[in-house]
Coordinates of C-alpha atoms in Angstrom, one line a residue:
M203 CA -38.6 29.9 -43.6
K204 CA -41.6 32.1 -44.5
D205 CA -41.9 30.5 -47.9
Q206 CA -42.0 27.1 -46.3
W207 CA -44.9 28.0 -44.0
S208 CA -46.7 29.7 -46.9
W209 CA -46.4 26.4 -48.9
L210 CA -47.6 24.4 -45.9
C211 CA -50.6 26.7 -45.3
T212 CA -51.5 26.6 -49.0
E213 CA -51.4 22.8 -49.0
N214 CA -53.5 22.6 -45.8
I215 CA -56.0 25.0 -47.2
Q216 CA -56.2 22.9 -50.4
K217 CA -56.8 19.8 -48.3
A218 CA -59.5 21.5 -46.3
I219 CA -61.2 22.7 -49.5
R220 CA -61.1 19.1 -50.9
L221 CA -62.6 17.8 -47.7
L222 CA -65.3 20.4 -47.5
F223 CA -66.2 20.9 -51.2
G224 CA -64.8 17.8 -52.8
T225 CA -68.1 16.1 -53.5
F226 CA -69.6 19.4 -54.6
I227 CA -66.8 20.1 -57.0
E228 CA -66.9 16.5 -58.3
R229 CA -70.7 16.7 -58.8
W230 CA -70.3 20.1 -60.5
L231 CA -67.7 18.6 -62.9
E232 CA -69.9 15.6 -63.6
V233 CA -72.9 17.8 -64.4
G234 CA -70.8 20.1 -66.5
A235 CA -69.2 17.2 -68.5
A236 CA -72.7 15.6 -69.0
H237 CA -74.0 18.9 -70.3
L238 CA -71.0 19.5 -72.6
T239 CA -71.4 16.0 -74.1
S240 CA -75.2 16.1 -74.4
A241 CA -76.9 15.7 -77.8
H242 CA -77.9 19.4 -77.9
C243 CA -74.2 20.5 -77.4
W244 CA -73.0 18.0 -80.0
V245 CA -75.4 19.6 -82.6
I246 CA -73.9 23.0 -81.7
Y247 CA -70.3 21.7 -82.0
L248 CA -71.0 20.1 -85.4
Q249 CA -72.7 23.3 -86.7
V250 CA -69.8 25.4 -85.5
L251 CA -67.3 23.0 -87.1
Q252 CA -69.3 23.0 -90.4
E253 CA -69.4 26.8 -90.5
A254 CA -65.7 26.9 -89.7
V255 CA -64.8 24.5 -92.5
W256 CA -67.5 25.5 -95.0
P257 CA -68.5 29.1 -94.3
G258 CA -71.9 29.8 -95.7
G259 CA -72.1 26.1 -96.8
M260 CA -69.3 26.5 -99.4
L261 CA -65.6 26.0 -99.4
P262 CA -63.8 29.3 -99.5
A263 CA -62.4 30.3 -102.9
Q264 CA -59.2 31.5 -101.3
P265 CA -57.5 31.0 -98.0
Q266 CA -58.1 33.5 -95.2
P267 CA -55.4 36.2 -94.9
E268 CA -52.7 35.5 -92.3
R269 CA -53.4 37.0 -88.9
S270 CA -51.1 39.6 -87.5
A271 CA -49.0 39.0 -84.4
A272 CA -51.2 41.5 -82.5
E273 CA -54.4 39.6 -83.5
R274 CA -52.8 36.4 -82.4
E275 CA -51.8 37.9 -79.1
E276 CA -55.3 39.3 -78.6
T277 CA -56.8 35.8 -79.2
K278 CA -54.4 34.3 -76.7
E279 CA -55.4 36.9 -74.1
Q280 CA -59.1 36.2 -74.8
C281 CA -58.6 32.5 -74.5
L282 CA -56.6 32.9 -71.2
H283 CA -59.4 35.1 -69.9
C284 CA -62.1 32.5 -70.8
L285 CA -60.1 29.7 -69.2
M286 CA -59.6 31.7 -66.0
Q287 CA -63.4 32.0 -65.8
L288 CA -63.9 28.2 -65.7
L289 CA -63.3 27.8 -62.0
P290 CA -65.1 30.0 -59.5
E291 CA -63.0 33.0 -58.3
F292 CA -62.7 31.8 -54.7
I293 CA -61.1 28.5 -55.9
A294 CA -58.6 30.4 -58.1
E295 CA -57.7 32.6 -55.1
M296 CA -57.2 29.7 -52.8
L297 CA -55.0 27.9 -55.3
G298 CA -53.1 31.2 -55.9
Y299 CA -54.0 33.5 -58.7
E300 CA -50.5 33.8 -60.1
K301 CA -49.9 30.0 -60.1
Y302 CA -53.3 29.4 -61.6
K303 CA -52.7 32.0 -64.4
M304 CA -49.1 30.6 -65.0
S305 CA -50.5 27.1 -65.3
L306 CA -53.1 28.1 -67.8
E307 CA -50.5 30.1 -69.8
T308 CA -48.2 27.1 -69.8
M309 CA -51.1 25.0 -71.1
L310 CA -51.9 27.5 -73.8
G311 CA -48.2 27.7 -74.7
S312 CA -48.1 24.0 -75.3
L313 CA -51.0 24.2 -77.6
Q314 CA -48.9 26.4 -79.9
D315 CA -46.9 23.4 -80.9
H316 CA -47.9 21.9 -84.3
Q317 CA -47.0 18.3 -83.3
I318 CA -48.9 18.5 -80.0
N319 CA -52.0 19.8 -81.7
K320 CA -51.8 17.1 -84.4
H321 CA -51.5 14.4 -81.7
L322 CA -54.4 16.0 -79.7
I323 CA -56.6 15.9 -82.8
F324 CA -55.8 12.3 -83.4
C325 CA -56.5 11.4 -79.8
I326 CA -59.9 13.2 -79.9
C327 CA -60.8 11.5 -83.2
D328 CA -59.8 8.2 -81.7
L329 CA -62.0 8.8 -78.6
L330 CA -64.9 10.0 -80.8
L331 CA -64.7 6.9 -83.0
E332 CA -64.6 4.7 -79.8
F333 CA -67.6 6.6 -78.4
L334 CA -69.6 6.6 -81.6
I335 CA -68.7 3.0 -82.8
P336 CA -67.8 1.0 -79.6
E337 CA -67.2 -2.2 -81.6
S338 CA -64.3 -0.5 -83.4
C339 CA -62.1 -1.4 -80.3
D340 CA -62.7 -5.1 -81.0
E341 CA -59.4 -6.7 -82.2
A342 CA -61.2 -9.3 -84.4
L343 CA -63.0 -6.5 -86.2
Q344 CA -59.8 -4.6 -86.7
R345 CA -58.0 -7.7 -88.1
S346 CA -60.9 -8.3 -90.4
L347 CA -60.9 -4.8 -91.7
L348 CA -57.1 -4.8 -92.2
Q349 CA -57.3 -8.1 -94.2
S350 CA -60.1 -6.8 -96.4
L351 CA -58.1 -3.6 -97.0
T352 CA -55.0 -5.5 -97.9
K353 CA -57.0 -7.8 -100.3
D354 CA -58.5 -4.7 -102.0
T355 CA -55.0 -3.2 -102.4
E356 CA -53.6 -6.4 -103.8
R357 CA -56.5 -6.7 -106.2
D358 CA -56.2 -3.1 -107.4
S359 CA -52.4 -3.5 -107.9
V360 CA -52.9 -6.7 -110.0
Q361 CA -55.4 -4.9 -112.3
L362 CA -53.0 -2.1 -113.0

């Protein structure tokens, strides 16, 4: 019975927080999202990506050595710590510290799957393409591009 009341109290507290701070949290998220998608941040993201792919402006001559299990575990812990710092501490306490941590660990665990990561990258690229080139969503343009690609392929195969 005690667990039932605990759940009820937690749900009521969450509702009260949403009522009291809902617009504040919503605004905080909007401002944060606007900042993270600002031109200045995009420049930083692209510079970090460029440095990750081409360190020092050149492709690496050999692949980086495989990281040890301890290094991977340390990286997971650092990532979990950073994610836990995203929300203010009092919100994490209201939601329940253990549940909050377990949810983030589950999320990080799902990012260890190669297929999920691949799908995530494709979705992000799709969203970026849609954001950078809005007309790419136009079906007429897509059909036109597909037809021109098939014509080029047919022409190249005839020349061989």
